Rosetta silent file (secondary structure, phi, psi, omega in degrees, C-alpha in Angstrom):
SEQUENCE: XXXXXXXXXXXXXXXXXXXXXXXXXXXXXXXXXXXXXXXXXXXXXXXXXXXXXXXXXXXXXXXXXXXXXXXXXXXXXXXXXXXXXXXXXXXXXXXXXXXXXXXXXXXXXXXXXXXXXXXXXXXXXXXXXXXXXXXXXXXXXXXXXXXXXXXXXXXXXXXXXXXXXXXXXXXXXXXXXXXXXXXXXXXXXXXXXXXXXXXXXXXXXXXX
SCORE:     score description
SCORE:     0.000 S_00000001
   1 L     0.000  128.465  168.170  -62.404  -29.378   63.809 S_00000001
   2 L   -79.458  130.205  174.364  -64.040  -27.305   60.687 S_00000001
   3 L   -91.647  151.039  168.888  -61.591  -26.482   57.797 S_00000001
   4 L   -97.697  108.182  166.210  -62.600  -22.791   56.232 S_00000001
   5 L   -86.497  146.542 -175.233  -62.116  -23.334   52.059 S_00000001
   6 L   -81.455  157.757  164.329  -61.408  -19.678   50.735 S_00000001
   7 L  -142.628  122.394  179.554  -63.956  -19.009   48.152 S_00000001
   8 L   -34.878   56.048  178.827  -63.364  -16.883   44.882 S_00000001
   9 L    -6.386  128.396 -154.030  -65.159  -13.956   44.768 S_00000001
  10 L   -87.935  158.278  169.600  -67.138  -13.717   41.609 S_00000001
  11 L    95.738   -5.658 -173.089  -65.389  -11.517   38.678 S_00000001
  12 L   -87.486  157.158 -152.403  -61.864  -11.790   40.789 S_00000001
  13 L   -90.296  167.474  172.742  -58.809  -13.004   38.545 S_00000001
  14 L  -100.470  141.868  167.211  -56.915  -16.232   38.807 S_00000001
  15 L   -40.842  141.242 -170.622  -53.820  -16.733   39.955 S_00000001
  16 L   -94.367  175.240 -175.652  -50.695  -16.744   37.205 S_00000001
  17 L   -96.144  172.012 -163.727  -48.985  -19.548   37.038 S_00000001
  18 L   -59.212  164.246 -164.896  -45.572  -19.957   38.484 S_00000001
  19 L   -95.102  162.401 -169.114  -42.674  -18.165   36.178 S_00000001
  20 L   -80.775  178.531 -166.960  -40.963  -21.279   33.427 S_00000001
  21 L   -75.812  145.265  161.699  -37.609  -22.409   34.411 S_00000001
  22 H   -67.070  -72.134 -165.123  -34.790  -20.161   33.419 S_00000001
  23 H   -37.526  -70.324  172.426  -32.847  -23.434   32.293 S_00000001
  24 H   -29.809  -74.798 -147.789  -35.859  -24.245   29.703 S_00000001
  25 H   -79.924   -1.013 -159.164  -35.254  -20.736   28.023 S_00000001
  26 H  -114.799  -88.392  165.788  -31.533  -21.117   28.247 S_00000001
  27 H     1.961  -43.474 -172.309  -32.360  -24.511   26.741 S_00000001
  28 H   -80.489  -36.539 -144.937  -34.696  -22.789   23.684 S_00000001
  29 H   -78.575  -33.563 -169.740  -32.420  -20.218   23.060 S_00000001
  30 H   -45.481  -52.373 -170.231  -29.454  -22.997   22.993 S_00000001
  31 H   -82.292  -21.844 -173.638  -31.137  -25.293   20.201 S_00000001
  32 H   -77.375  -20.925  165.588  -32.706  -22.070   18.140 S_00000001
  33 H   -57.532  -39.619  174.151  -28.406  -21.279   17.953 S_00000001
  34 H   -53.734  -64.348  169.295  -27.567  -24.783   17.114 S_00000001
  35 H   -19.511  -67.011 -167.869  -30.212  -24.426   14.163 S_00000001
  36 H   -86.003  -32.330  140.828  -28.884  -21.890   12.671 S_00000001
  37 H   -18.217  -37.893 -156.081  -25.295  -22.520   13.355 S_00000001
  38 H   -84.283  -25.824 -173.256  -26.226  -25.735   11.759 S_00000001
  39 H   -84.408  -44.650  176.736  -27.797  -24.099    8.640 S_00000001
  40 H   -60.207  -60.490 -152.738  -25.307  -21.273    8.225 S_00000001
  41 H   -59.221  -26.383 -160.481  -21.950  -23.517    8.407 S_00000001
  42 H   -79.190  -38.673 -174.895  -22.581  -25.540    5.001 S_00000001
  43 H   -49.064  -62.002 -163.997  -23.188  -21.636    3.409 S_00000001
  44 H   -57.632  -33.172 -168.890  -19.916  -20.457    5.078 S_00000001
  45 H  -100.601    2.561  159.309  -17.636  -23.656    3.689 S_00000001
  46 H   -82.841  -51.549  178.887  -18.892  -23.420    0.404 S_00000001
  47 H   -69.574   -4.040  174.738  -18.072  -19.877    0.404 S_00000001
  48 H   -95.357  -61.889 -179.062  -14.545  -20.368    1.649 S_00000001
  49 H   -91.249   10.615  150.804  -13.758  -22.987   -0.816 S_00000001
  50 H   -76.301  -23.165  161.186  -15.264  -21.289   -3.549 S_00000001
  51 H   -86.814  -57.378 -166.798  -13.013  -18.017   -3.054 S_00000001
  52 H   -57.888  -33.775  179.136   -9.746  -20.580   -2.407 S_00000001
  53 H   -82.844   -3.889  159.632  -11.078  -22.453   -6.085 S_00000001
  54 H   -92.388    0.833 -137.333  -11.173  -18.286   -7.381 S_00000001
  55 H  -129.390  -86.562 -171.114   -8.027  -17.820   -6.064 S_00000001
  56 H   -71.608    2.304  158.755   -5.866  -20.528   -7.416 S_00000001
  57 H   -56.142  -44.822 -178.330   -7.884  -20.130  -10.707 S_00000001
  58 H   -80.638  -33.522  165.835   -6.804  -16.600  -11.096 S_00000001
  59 H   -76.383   -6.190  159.642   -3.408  -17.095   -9.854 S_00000001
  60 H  -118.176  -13.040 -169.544   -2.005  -20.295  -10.702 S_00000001
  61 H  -111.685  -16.722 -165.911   -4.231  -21.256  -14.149 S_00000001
  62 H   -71.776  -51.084 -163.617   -5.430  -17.899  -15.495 S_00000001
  63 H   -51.889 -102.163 -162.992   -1.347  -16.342  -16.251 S_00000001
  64 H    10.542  -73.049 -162.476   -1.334  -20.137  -18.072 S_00000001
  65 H   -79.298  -38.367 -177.841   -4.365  -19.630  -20.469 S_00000001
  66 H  -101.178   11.452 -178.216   -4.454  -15.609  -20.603 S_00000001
  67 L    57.013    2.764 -178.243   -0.777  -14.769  -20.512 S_00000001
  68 L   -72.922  161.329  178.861   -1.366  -12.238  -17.812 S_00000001
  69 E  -132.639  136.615 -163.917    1.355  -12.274  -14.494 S_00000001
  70 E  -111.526  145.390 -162.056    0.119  -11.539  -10.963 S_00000001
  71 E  -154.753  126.605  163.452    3.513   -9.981   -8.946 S_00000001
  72 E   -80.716  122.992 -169.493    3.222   -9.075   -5.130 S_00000001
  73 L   -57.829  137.542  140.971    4.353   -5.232   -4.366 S_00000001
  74 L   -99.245    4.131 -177.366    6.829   -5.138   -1.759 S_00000001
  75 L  -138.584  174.688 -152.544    7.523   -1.520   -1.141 S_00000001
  76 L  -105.009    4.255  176.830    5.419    1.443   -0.705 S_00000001
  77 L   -36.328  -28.465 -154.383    7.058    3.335   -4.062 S_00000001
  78 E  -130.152   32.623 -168.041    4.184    3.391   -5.678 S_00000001
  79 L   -90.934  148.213    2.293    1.519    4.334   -2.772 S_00000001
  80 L  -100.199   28.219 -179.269   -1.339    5.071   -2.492 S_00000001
  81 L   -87.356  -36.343  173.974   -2.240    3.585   -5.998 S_00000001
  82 E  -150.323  102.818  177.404   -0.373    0.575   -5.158 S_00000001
  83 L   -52.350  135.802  149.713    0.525   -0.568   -1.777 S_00000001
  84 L   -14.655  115.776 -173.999    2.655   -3.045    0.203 S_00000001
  85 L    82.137   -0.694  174.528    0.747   -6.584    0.014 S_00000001
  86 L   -91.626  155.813  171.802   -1.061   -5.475   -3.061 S_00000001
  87 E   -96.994  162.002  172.741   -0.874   -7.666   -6.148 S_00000001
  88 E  -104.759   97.762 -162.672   -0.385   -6.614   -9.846 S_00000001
  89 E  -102.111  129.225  171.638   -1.984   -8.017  -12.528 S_00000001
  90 E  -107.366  156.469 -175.698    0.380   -7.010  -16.001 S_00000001
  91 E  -129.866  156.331  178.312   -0.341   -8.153  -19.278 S_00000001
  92 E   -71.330  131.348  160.212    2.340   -8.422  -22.221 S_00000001
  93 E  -140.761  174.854  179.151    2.452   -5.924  -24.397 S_00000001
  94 L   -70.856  144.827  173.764    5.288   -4.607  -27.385 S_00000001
  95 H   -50.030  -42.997 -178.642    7.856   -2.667  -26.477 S_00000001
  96 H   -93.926   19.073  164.612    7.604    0.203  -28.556 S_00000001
  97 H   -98.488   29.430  171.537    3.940    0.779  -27.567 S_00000001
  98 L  -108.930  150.010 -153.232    5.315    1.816  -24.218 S_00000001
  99 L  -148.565  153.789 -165.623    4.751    5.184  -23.710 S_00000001
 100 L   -60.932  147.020  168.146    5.196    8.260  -20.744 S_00000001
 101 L    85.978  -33.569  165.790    2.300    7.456  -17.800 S_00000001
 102 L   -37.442  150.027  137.641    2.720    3.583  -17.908 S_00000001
 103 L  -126.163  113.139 -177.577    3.191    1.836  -15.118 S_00000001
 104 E   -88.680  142.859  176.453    5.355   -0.933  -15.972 S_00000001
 105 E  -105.132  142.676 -130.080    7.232   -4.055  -14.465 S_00000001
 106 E  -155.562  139.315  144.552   10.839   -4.130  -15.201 S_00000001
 107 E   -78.771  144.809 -176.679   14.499   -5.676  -14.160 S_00000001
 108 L  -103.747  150.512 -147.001   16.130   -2.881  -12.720 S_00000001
 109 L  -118.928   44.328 -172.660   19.557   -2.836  -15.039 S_00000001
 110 L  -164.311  140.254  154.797   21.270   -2.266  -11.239 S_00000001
 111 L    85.131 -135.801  168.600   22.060   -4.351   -8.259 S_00000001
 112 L   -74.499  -12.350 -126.352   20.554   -7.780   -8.175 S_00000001
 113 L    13.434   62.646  173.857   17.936   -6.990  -11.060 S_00000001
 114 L   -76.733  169.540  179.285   15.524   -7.364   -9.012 S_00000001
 115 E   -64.356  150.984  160.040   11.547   -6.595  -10.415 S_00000001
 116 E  -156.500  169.873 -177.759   10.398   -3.247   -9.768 S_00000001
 117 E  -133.024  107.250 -133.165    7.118   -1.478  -10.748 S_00000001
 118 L  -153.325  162.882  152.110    7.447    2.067  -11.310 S_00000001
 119 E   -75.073  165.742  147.003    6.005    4.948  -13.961 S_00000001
 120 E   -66.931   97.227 -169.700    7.180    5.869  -17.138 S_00000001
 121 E  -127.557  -10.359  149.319    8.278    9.227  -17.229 S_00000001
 122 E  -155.686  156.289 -169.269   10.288    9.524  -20.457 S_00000001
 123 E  -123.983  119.629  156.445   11.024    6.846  -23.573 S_00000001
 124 E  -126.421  126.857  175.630   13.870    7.060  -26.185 S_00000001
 125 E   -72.898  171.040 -173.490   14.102    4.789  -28.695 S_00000001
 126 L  -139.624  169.245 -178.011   17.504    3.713  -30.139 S_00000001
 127 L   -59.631  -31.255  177.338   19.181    2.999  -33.921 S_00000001
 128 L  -115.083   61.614 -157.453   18.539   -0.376  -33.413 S_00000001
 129 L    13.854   57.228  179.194   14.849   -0.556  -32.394 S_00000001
 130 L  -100.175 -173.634 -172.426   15.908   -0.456  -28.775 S_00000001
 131 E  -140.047  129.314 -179.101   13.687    1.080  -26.465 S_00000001
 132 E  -141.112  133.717 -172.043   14.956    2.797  -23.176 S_00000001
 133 E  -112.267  157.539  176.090   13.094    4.380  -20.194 S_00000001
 134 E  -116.578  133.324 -166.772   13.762    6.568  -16.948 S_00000001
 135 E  -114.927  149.591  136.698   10.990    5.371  -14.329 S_00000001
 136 E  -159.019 -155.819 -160.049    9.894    6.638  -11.260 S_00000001
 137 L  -116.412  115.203 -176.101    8.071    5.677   -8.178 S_00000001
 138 L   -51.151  -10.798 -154.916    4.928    7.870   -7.577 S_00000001
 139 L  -121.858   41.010 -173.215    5.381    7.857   -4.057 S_00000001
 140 L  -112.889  164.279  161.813    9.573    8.772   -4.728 S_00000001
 141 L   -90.698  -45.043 -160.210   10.648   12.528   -4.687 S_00000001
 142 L   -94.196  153.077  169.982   13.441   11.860   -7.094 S_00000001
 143 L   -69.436  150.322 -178.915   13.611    9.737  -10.658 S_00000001
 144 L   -44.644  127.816  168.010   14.938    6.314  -10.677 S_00000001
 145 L   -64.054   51.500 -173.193   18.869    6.350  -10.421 S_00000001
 146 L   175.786  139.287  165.765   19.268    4.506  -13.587 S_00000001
 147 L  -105.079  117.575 -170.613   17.883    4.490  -17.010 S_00000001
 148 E   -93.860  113.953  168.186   16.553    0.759  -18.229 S_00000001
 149 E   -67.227  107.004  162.714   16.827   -0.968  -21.958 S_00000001
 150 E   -64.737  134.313 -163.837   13.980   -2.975  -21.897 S_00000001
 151 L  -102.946  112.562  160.563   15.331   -6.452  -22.895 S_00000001
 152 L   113.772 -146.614  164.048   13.234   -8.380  -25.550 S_00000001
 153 L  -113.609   19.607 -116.609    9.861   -7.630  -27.580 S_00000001
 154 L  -178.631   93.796  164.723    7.919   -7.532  -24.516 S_00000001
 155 E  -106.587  145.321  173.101    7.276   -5.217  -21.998 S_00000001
 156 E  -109.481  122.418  156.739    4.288   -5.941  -19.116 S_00000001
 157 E  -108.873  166.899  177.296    2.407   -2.962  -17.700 S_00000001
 158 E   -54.388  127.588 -179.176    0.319   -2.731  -14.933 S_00000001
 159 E  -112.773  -28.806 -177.399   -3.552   -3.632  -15.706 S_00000001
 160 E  -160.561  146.832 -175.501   -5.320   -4.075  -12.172 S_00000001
 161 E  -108.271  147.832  119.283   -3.996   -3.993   -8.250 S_00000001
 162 E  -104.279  110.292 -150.299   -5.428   -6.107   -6.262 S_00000001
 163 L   -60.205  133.856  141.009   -5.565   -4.589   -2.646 S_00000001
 164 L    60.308   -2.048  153.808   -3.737   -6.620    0.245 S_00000001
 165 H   -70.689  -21.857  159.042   -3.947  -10.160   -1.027 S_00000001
 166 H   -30.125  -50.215  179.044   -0.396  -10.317   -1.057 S_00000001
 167 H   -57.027  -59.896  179.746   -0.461  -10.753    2.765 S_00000001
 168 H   -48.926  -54.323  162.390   -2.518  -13.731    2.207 S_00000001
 169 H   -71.623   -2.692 -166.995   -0.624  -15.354   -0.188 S_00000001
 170 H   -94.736  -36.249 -141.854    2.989  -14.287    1.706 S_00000001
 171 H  -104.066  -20.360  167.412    1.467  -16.093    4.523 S_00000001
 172 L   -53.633  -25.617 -158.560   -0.077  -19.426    2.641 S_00000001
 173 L   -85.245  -27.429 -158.663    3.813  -19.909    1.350 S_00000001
 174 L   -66.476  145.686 -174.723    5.227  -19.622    5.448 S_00000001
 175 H   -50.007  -44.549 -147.522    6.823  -23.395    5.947 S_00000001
 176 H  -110.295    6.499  165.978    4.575  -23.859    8.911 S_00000001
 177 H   -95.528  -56.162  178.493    0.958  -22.632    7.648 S_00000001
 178 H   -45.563  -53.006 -175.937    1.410  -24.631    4.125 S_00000001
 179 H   -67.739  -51.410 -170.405    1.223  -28.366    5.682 S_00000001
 180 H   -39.623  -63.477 -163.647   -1.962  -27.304    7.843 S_00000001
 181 H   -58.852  -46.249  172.179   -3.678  -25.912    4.581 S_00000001
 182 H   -54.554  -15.261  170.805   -2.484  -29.204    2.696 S_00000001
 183 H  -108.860  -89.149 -137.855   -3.864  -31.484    4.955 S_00000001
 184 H   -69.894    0.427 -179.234   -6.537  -29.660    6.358 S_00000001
 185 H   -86.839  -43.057  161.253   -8.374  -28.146    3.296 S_00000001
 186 H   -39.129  -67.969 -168.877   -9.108  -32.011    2.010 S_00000001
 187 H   -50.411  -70.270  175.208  -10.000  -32.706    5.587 S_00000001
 188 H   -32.730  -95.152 -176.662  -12.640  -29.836    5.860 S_00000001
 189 H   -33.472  -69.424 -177.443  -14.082  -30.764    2.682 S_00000001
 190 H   -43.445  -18.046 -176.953  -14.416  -34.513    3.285 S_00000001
 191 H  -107.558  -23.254  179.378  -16.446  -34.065    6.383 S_00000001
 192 H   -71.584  -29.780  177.650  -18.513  -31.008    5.276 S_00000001
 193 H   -42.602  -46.126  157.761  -19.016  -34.210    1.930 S_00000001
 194 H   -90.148  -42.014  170.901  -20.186  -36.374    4.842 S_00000001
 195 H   -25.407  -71.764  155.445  -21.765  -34.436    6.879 S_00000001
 196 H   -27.241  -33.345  174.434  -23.890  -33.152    3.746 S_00000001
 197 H   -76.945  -57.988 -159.983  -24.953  -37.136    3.244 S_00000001
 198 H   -94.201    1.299  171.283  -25.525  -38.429    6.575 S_00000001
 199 L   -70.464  147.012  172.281  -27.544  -35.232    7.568 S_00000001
 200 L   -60.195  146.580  147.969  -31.685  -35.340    7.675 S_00000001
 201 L   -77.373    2.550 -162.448  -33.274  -33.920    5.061 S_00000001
 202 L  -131.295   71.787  164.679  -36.000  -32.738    7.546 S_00000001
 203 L   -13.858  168.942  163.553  -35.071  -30.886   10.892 S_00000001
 204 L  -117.608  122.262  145.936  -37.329  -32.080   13.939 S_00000001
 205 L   -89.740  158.633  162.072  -38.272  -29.206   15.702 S_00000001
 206 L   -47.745  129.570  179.962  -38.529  -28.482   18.932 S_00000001
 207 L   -81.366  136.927 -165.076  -41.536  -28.901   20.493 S_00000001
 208 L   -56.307    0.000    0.000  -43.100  -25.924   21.832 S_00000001
């Protein structure tokens, strides 16, 4: 029996090769995620605890050294300048520099005396350098039901809001979020600490 071998015609093209394995590319694309994943993560937990070490700096050591007081809004009185969940940073200032157009933080001379943060909408002074204001709430129709002696040499007005950190800080204080962060913010750091050690300094790449 004679076998026929095909023969190539001259100038005709060669045959492609077979298509690569779907698995292989599913493979490539898997390790170029890993890569970056791997590169990205140290970026991201430095940047997380560098806002949580800006955080309790401004809010538990800065009032300490700069006398300023950071006070979370809880009502909408004073919207849209300053919102529900925003914080308030006030600074001290004398009482009888308080003047119409502040907006000041206050015991309300009613009720519980609870804080409140309201405008200034008229000041009388008294015989005995007292100083007493009618407030209202920007976002109120009516003036504050009460007129307030500010108690002391001291009054704080409002210097800067900070939007919607309040929420953050309402939710660090819940009973059952607070042990996680207390444990697990050490924990996070000690392993990105090893991780950072025991890592190459020199990827391997993939070979092509």
């Amino acid at each position: 029996m004679t076998a026929v071998l095909p023969v190539r015609r001259p100038g005709a093209a060669s045959a492609l090769p077979p298509a690569g394995d779907i698995r292989s590319a599913a493979a490539r694309w898997a390790g170029l995620t890993r890569r970056i994943l791997g590169r990205l993560t140290p970026w991201l937990v430095r940047g997380i605890l560098g806002l949580a070490l800006v955080a309790f700096a401004g809010l538990a050591v800065g009032p300490h050294v700069f006398g300023y007081r950071t006070m979370t809004m809880l009502t909408g009185s004073m919207a849209p300048k300053i919102n529900p969940g925003d914080v308030t940073v006030v600074t001290p200032l004398a009482v009888s520099d308080v003047t119409e157009g502040m907006v000041i933080t206050y015991h309300m001379p009613v009720g519980d005396h609870s804080v409140v943060t309201h405008r200034v909408v008229s000041v009388q002074s008294g015989p005995a350098g007292t100083v007493t204001v009618q407030t209202k709430g920007d976002a109120n129709d009516a003036l504050d039901p009460w007129t307030a002696t500010l108690q002391g040499e001291t009054a704080y007005q409002v210097r800067a809001v900070i939007p919607e950190i309040g929420h953050v800080i309402q939710l660090l204080r819940n009973p059952t979020i607070a042990p996680v962060l207390l444990y697990g913010a050490p924990t996070l750091l000690v392993g990105w600490l090893l991780l950072a050690i025991w890592r190459p300094s020199r990827e391997e790449e993939d070979p092509a």
